[in-house]
């Protein structure tokens, strides 16, 4: 059962900037009061339900999934264009939404951010994880045409974020940024 969150941290960043790495640390330190919610999560579940498919087979790395991949992506896009808040809304009542702090770890579009800013005014903090291209490359990133230049990767490029976390491998710098952020979250929980 969902409750009204105290704060929603909306994370975004380029591929291999370290979004999962950073959000995992925050979740661990705020254990018990924080959930990581993924916008990509309900897509497969909803697609399977609407199309009467086997979700477990859709989630594993089989040909079954490959058979539906293109159609599933197109279905996701059509849902979003008809209703930009479609997936945003689903995760607000899904598993983890009972926790007071939500981390949305895979925001990709301005409409994702706008949805939460409209529905939860004053409770949203946008956080950008940044890493230099050379660092991202060292982590396995390879520029892929059609992916890295697609709207899903670039739509938030010009956004002004409430907080930018630099994740270039300087652990002290990262630690300081995380400590400040976590202190700020704890102070909101204490009110
Ligand atoms: N500060 C760091 N110190 C050590 N390793 C890191 C750091 N940040 C990220 N990594 C490592 O870099 C790799 C990519 O990080 P991560 O998966 O968090 O990126 P991402 O932004 O979530 O990527 P994608 O968008 O492709 O899912 C992982 O193996 C992760 O452990």
GROMACS .gro file of C-alpha atoms and ligand atoms in nm:
model
  222
    1UNK     CA    1   0.000   0.000   0.000
    2UNK     CA    2   0.146   0.334  -0.105
    3UNK     CA    3   0.189   0.620   0.135
    4UNK     CA    4   0.278   0.977   0.059
    5UNK     CA    5   0.657   0.985   0.032
    6UNK     CA    6   0.861   1.232   0.234
    7UNK     CA    7   1.102   1.282  -0.053
    8UNK     CA    8   1.140   1.154  -0.408
    9UNK     CA    9   1.494   1.154  -0.544
   10UNK     CA   10   1.488   1.134  -0.920
   11UNK     CA   11   1.820   1.007  -1.051
   12UNK     CA   12   1.938   1.031  -1.407
   13UNK     CA   13   2.269   1.005  -1.585
   14UNK     CA   14   2.435   0.876  -1.897
   15UNK     CA   15   2.502   0.508  -1.945
   16UNK     CA   16   2.779   0.386  -1.712
   17UNK     CA   17   2.784   0.713  -1.518
   18UNK     CA   18   2.721   0.501  -1.209
   19UNK     CA   19   2.350   0.550  -1.132
   20UNK     CA   20   2.307   0.198  -0.994
   21UNK     CA   21   2.635   0.219  -0.801
   22UNK     CA   22   2.536   0.546  -0.632
   23UNK     CA   23   2.172   0.460  -0.566
   24UNK     CA   24   2.270   0.121  -0.421
   25UNK     CA   25   2.493   0.295  -0.165
   26UNK     CA   26   2.218   0.539  -0.066
   27UNK     CA   27   1.962   0.261  -0.036
   28UNK     CA   28   2.197   0.059   0.183
   29UNK     CA   29   2.268   0.353   0.415
   30UNK     CA   30   1.901   0.440   0.443
   31UNK     CA   31   1.804   0.080   0.484
   32UNK     CA   32   1.446   0.037   0.599
   33UNK     CA   33   1.325   0.381   0.497
   34UNK     CA   34   1.418   0.392   0.131
   35UNK     CA   35   1.314   0.208  -0.184
   36UNK     CA   36   1.463   0.210  -0.530
   37UNK     CA   37   1.179   0.226  -0.780
   38UNK     CA   38   1.250   0.167  -1.148
   39UNK     CA   39   1.033   0.307  -1.423
   40UNK     CA   40   1.144   0.020  -1.646
   41UNK     CA   41   1.008  -0.234  -1.395
   42UNK     CA   42   0.636  -0.224  -1.468
   43UNK     CA   43   0.680  -0.217  -1.843
   44UNK     CA   44   0.740  -0.589  -1.880
   45UNK     CA   45   0.482  -0.681  -1.618
   46UNK     CA   46   0.212  -0.468  -1.776
   47UNK     CA   47   0.303  -0.580  -2.127
   48UNK     CA   48   0.284  -0.945  -2.020
   49UNK     CA   49  -0.052  -0.890  -1.851
   50UNK     CA   50  -0.202  -0.699  -2.144
   51UNK     CA   51  -0.078  -0.955  -2.396
   52UNK     CA   52  -0.143  -1.265  -2.189
   53UNK     CA   53   0.225  -1.361  -2.187
   54UNK     CA   54   0.442  -1.547  -1.939
   55UNK     CA   55   0.623  -1.275  -1.740
   56UNK     CA   56   0.891  -1.508  -1.603
   57UNK     CA   57   0.989  -1.608  -1.956
   58UNK     CA   58   0.983  -1.245  -2.061
   59UNK     CA   59   1.227  -1.162  -1.780
   60UNK     CA   60   1.487  -1.427  -1.856
   61UNK     CA   61   1.735  -1.420  -2.142
   62UNK     CA   62   1.557  -1.649  -2.379
   63UNK     CA   63   1.435  -1.636  -2.735
   64UNK     CA   64   1.088  -1.586  -2.594
   65UNK     CA   65   1.194  -1.239  -2.480
   66UNK     CA   66   1.370  -1.165  -2.809
   67UNK     CA   67   1.055  -1.252  -2.996
   68UNK     CA   68   0.865  -0.977  -2.818
   69UNK     CA   69   1.143  -0.722  -2.762
   70UNK     CA   70   1.069  -0.484  -3.053
   71UNK     CA   71   0.696  -0.501  -2.999
   72UNK     CA   72   0.740  -0.444  -2.626
   73UNK     CA   73   0.952  -0.130  -2.686
   74UNK     CA   74   0.697   0.002  -2.936
   75UNK     CA   75   0.416  -0.077  -2.691
   76UNK     CA   76   0.600   0.117  -2.416
   77UNK     CA   77   0.642   0.417  -2.647
   78UNK     CA   78   0.277   0.412  -2.750
   79UNK     CA   79   0.169   0.402  -2.385
   80UNK     CA   80   0.398   0.694  -2.305
   81UNK     CA   81   0.289   0.906  -2.597
   82UNK     CA   82  -0.078   0.856  -2.509
   83UNK     CA   83  -0.007   0.919  -2.139
   84UNK     CA   84   0.345   1.039  -2.042
   85UNK     CA   85   0.281   0.955  -1.676
   86UNK     CA   86   0.173   0.597  -1.745
   87UNK     CA   87   0.474   0.415  -1.596
   88UNK     CA   88   0.544   0.692  -1.343
   89UNK     CA   89   0.199   0.638  -1.194
   90UNK     CA   90   0.228   0.260  -1.173
   91UNK     CA   91   0.543   0.260  -0.959
   92UNK     CA   92   0.383   0.504  -0.711
   93UNK     CA   93   0.159   0.224  -0.583
   94UNK     CA   94   0.386  -0.074  -0.649
   95UNK     CA   95   0.631  -0.263  -0.427
   96UNK     CA   96   0.848  -0.029  -0.223
   97UNK     CA   97   0.609   0.265  -0.246
   98UNK     CA   98   0.523   0.217   0.123
   99UNK     CA   99   0.869   0.353   0.219
  100UNK     CA  100   0.902   0.725   0.297
  101UNK     CA  101   1.199   0.785   0.066
  102UNK     CA  102   1.175   0.691  -0.300
  103UNK     CA  103   1.472   0.676  -0.529
  104UNK     CA  104   1.370   0.662  -0.893
  105UNK     CA  105   1.689   0.536  -1.048
  106UNK     CA  106   1.618   0.545  -1.420
  107UNK     CA  107   1.447   0.871  -1.518
  108UNK     CA  108   1.504   0.937  -1.886
  109UNK     CA  109   1.255   1.194  -1.998
  110UNK     CA  110   1.155   1.545  -1.898
  111UNK     CA  111   0.799   1.414  -1.873
  112UNK     CA  112   0.914   1.169  -1.600
  113UNK     CA  113   1.044   1.457  -1.387
  114UNK     CA  114   0.742   1.677  -1.465
  115UNK     CA  115   0.505   1.400  -1.359
  116UNK     CA  116   0.648   1.381  -1.006
  117UNK     CA  117   0.693   1.758  -0.974
  118UNK     CA  118   0.324   1.801  -1.055
  119UNK     CA  119   0.192   1.514  -0.843
  120UNK     CA  120   0.425   1.565  -0.545
  121UNK     CA  121   0.505   1.939  -0.538
  122UNK     CA  122   0.789   2.030  -0.302
  123UNK     CA  123   0.887   1.667  -0.245
  124UNK     CA  124   1.108   1.610  -0.549
  125UNK     CA  125   1.485   1.641  -0.574
  126UNK     CA  126   1.648   1.583  -0.913
  127UNK     CA  127   1.994   1.430  -0.896
  128UNK     CA  128   2.228   1.392  -1.193
  129UNK     CA  129   2.513   1.143  -1.178
  130UNK     CA  130   2.796   1.257  -1.403
  131UNK     CA  131   3.112   1.088  -1.518
  132UNK     CA  132   3.356   1.180  -1.793
  133UNK     CA  133   3.333   0.987  -2.117
  134UNK     CA  134   3.676   0.835  -2.060
  135UNK     CA  135   3.565   0.703  -1.720
  136UNK     CA  136   3.241   0.567  -1.863
  137UNK     CA  137   3.443   0.397  -2.137
  138UNK     CA  138   3.665   0.235  -1.873
  139UNK     CA  139   3.343   0.099  -1.718
  140UNK     CA  140   3.246  -0.063  -2.046
  141UNK     CA  141   3.052   0.207  -2.225
  142UNK     CA  142   3.073   0.202  -2.603
  143UNK     CA  143   2.896   0.473  -2.801
  144UNK     CA  144   2.605   0.307  -2.978
  145UNK     CA  145   2.421   0.494  -3.248
  146UNK     CA  146   2.045   0.477  -3.200
  147UNK     CA  147   2.093   0.439  -2.824
  148UNK     CA  148   2.330   0.711  -2.701
  149UNK     CA  149   2.185   0.969  -2.940
  150UNK     CA  150   1.821   0.866  -2.883
  151UNK     CA  151   1.566   1.076  -2.695
  152UNK     CA  152   1.568   0.827  -2.408
  153UNK     CA  153   1.937   0.905  -2.349
  154UNK     CA  154   1.942   1.280  -2.424
  155UNK     CA  155   1.608   1.429  -2.323
  156UNK     CA  156   1.735   1.543  -1.982
  157UNK     CA  157   2.068   1.681  -2.108
  158UNK     CA  158   1.967   2.047  -2.077
  159UNK     CA  159   1.781   2.013  -1.747
  160UNK     CA  160   1.888   2.209  -1.438
  161UNK     CA  161   1.926   1.952  -1.161
  162UNK     CA  162   1.893   2.018  -0.790
  163UNK     CA  163   2.212   1.822  -0.730
  164UNK     CA  164   2.493   1.697  -0.952
  165UNK     CA  165   2.706   1.410  -0.821
  166UNK     CA  166   3.042   1.371  -0.991
  167UNK     CA  167   3.135   1.004  -1.008
  168UNK     CA  168   3.471   0.992  -1.178
  169UNK     CA  169   3.632   0.750  -0.935
  170UNK     CA  170   3.742   1.001  -0.667
  171UNK     CA  171   3.602   0.813  -0.368
  172UNK     CA  172   3.651   1.100  -0.121
  173UNK     CA  173   3.459   1.343  -0.340
  174UNK     CA  174   3.179   1.091  -0.386
  175UNK     CA  175   3.171   1.011  -0.015
  176UNK     CA  176   3.136   1.382   0.073
  177UNK     CA  177   2.851   1.427  -0.175
  178UNK     CA  178   2.671   1.118  -0.046
  179UNK     CA  179   2.719   1.214   0.319
  180UNK     CA  180   2.565   1.558   0.255
  181UNK     CA  181   2.275   1.410   0.062
  182UNK     CA  182   2.201   1.144   0.323
  183UNK     CA  183   2.219   1.399   0.606
  184UNK     CA  184   1.971   1.616   0.420
  185UNK     CA  185   1.735   1.320   0.371
  186UNK     CA  186   1.761   1.222   0.739
  187UNK     CA  187   1.681   1.577   0.846
  188UNK     CA  188   1.359   1.562   0.640
  189UNK     CA  189   1.267   1.228   0.797
  190UNK     CA  190   1.318   1.375   1.144
  191UNK     CA  191   1.062   1.653   1.094
  192LIG     N1  192   3.258   0.525  -0.797
  192LIG     C1  193   3.275   0.403  -0.846
  192LIG     N2  194   3.375   0.324  -0.801
  192LIG     C2  195   3.393   0.199  -0.850
  192LIG     N3  196   3.318   0.143  -0.947
  192LIG     C3  197   3.217   0.217  -0.997
  192LIG     C4  198   3.190   0.349  -0.948
  192LIG     N4  199   3.083   0.395  -1.016
  192LIG     C5  200   3.045   0.299  -1.100
  192LIG     N5  201   3.125   0.192  -1.090
  192LIG     C6  202   3.115   0.066  -1.167
  192LIG     O1  203   3.094   0.101  -1.304
  192LIG     C7  204   3.002   0.012  -1.365
  192LIG     C8  205   2.885   0.093  -1.420
  192LIG     O2  206   2.815   0.151  -1.312
  192LIG     P1  207   2.655   0.143  -1.301
  192LIG     O3  208   2.604   0.011  -1.345
  192LIG     O4  209   2.619   0.193  -1.166
  192LIG     O5  210   2.620   0.254  -1.413
  192LIG     P2  211   2.478   0.295  -1.468
  192LIG     O6  212   2.480   0.444  -1.486
  192LIG     O7  213   2.370   0.240  -1.379
  192LIG     O8  214   2.481   0.223  -1.610
  192LIG     P3  215   2.364   0.181  -1.712
  192LIG     O9  216   2.288   0.308  -1.742
  192LIG    O10  217   2.439   0.130  -1.828
  192LIG    O11  218   2.280   0.078  -1.639
  192LIG     C9  219   2.961  -0.089  -1.260
  192LIG    O12  220   3.041  -0.204  -1.272
  192LIG    C10  221   2.994  -0.016  -1.129
  192LIG    O13  222   3.022  -0.105  -1.024
   0.00000   0.00000   0.00000
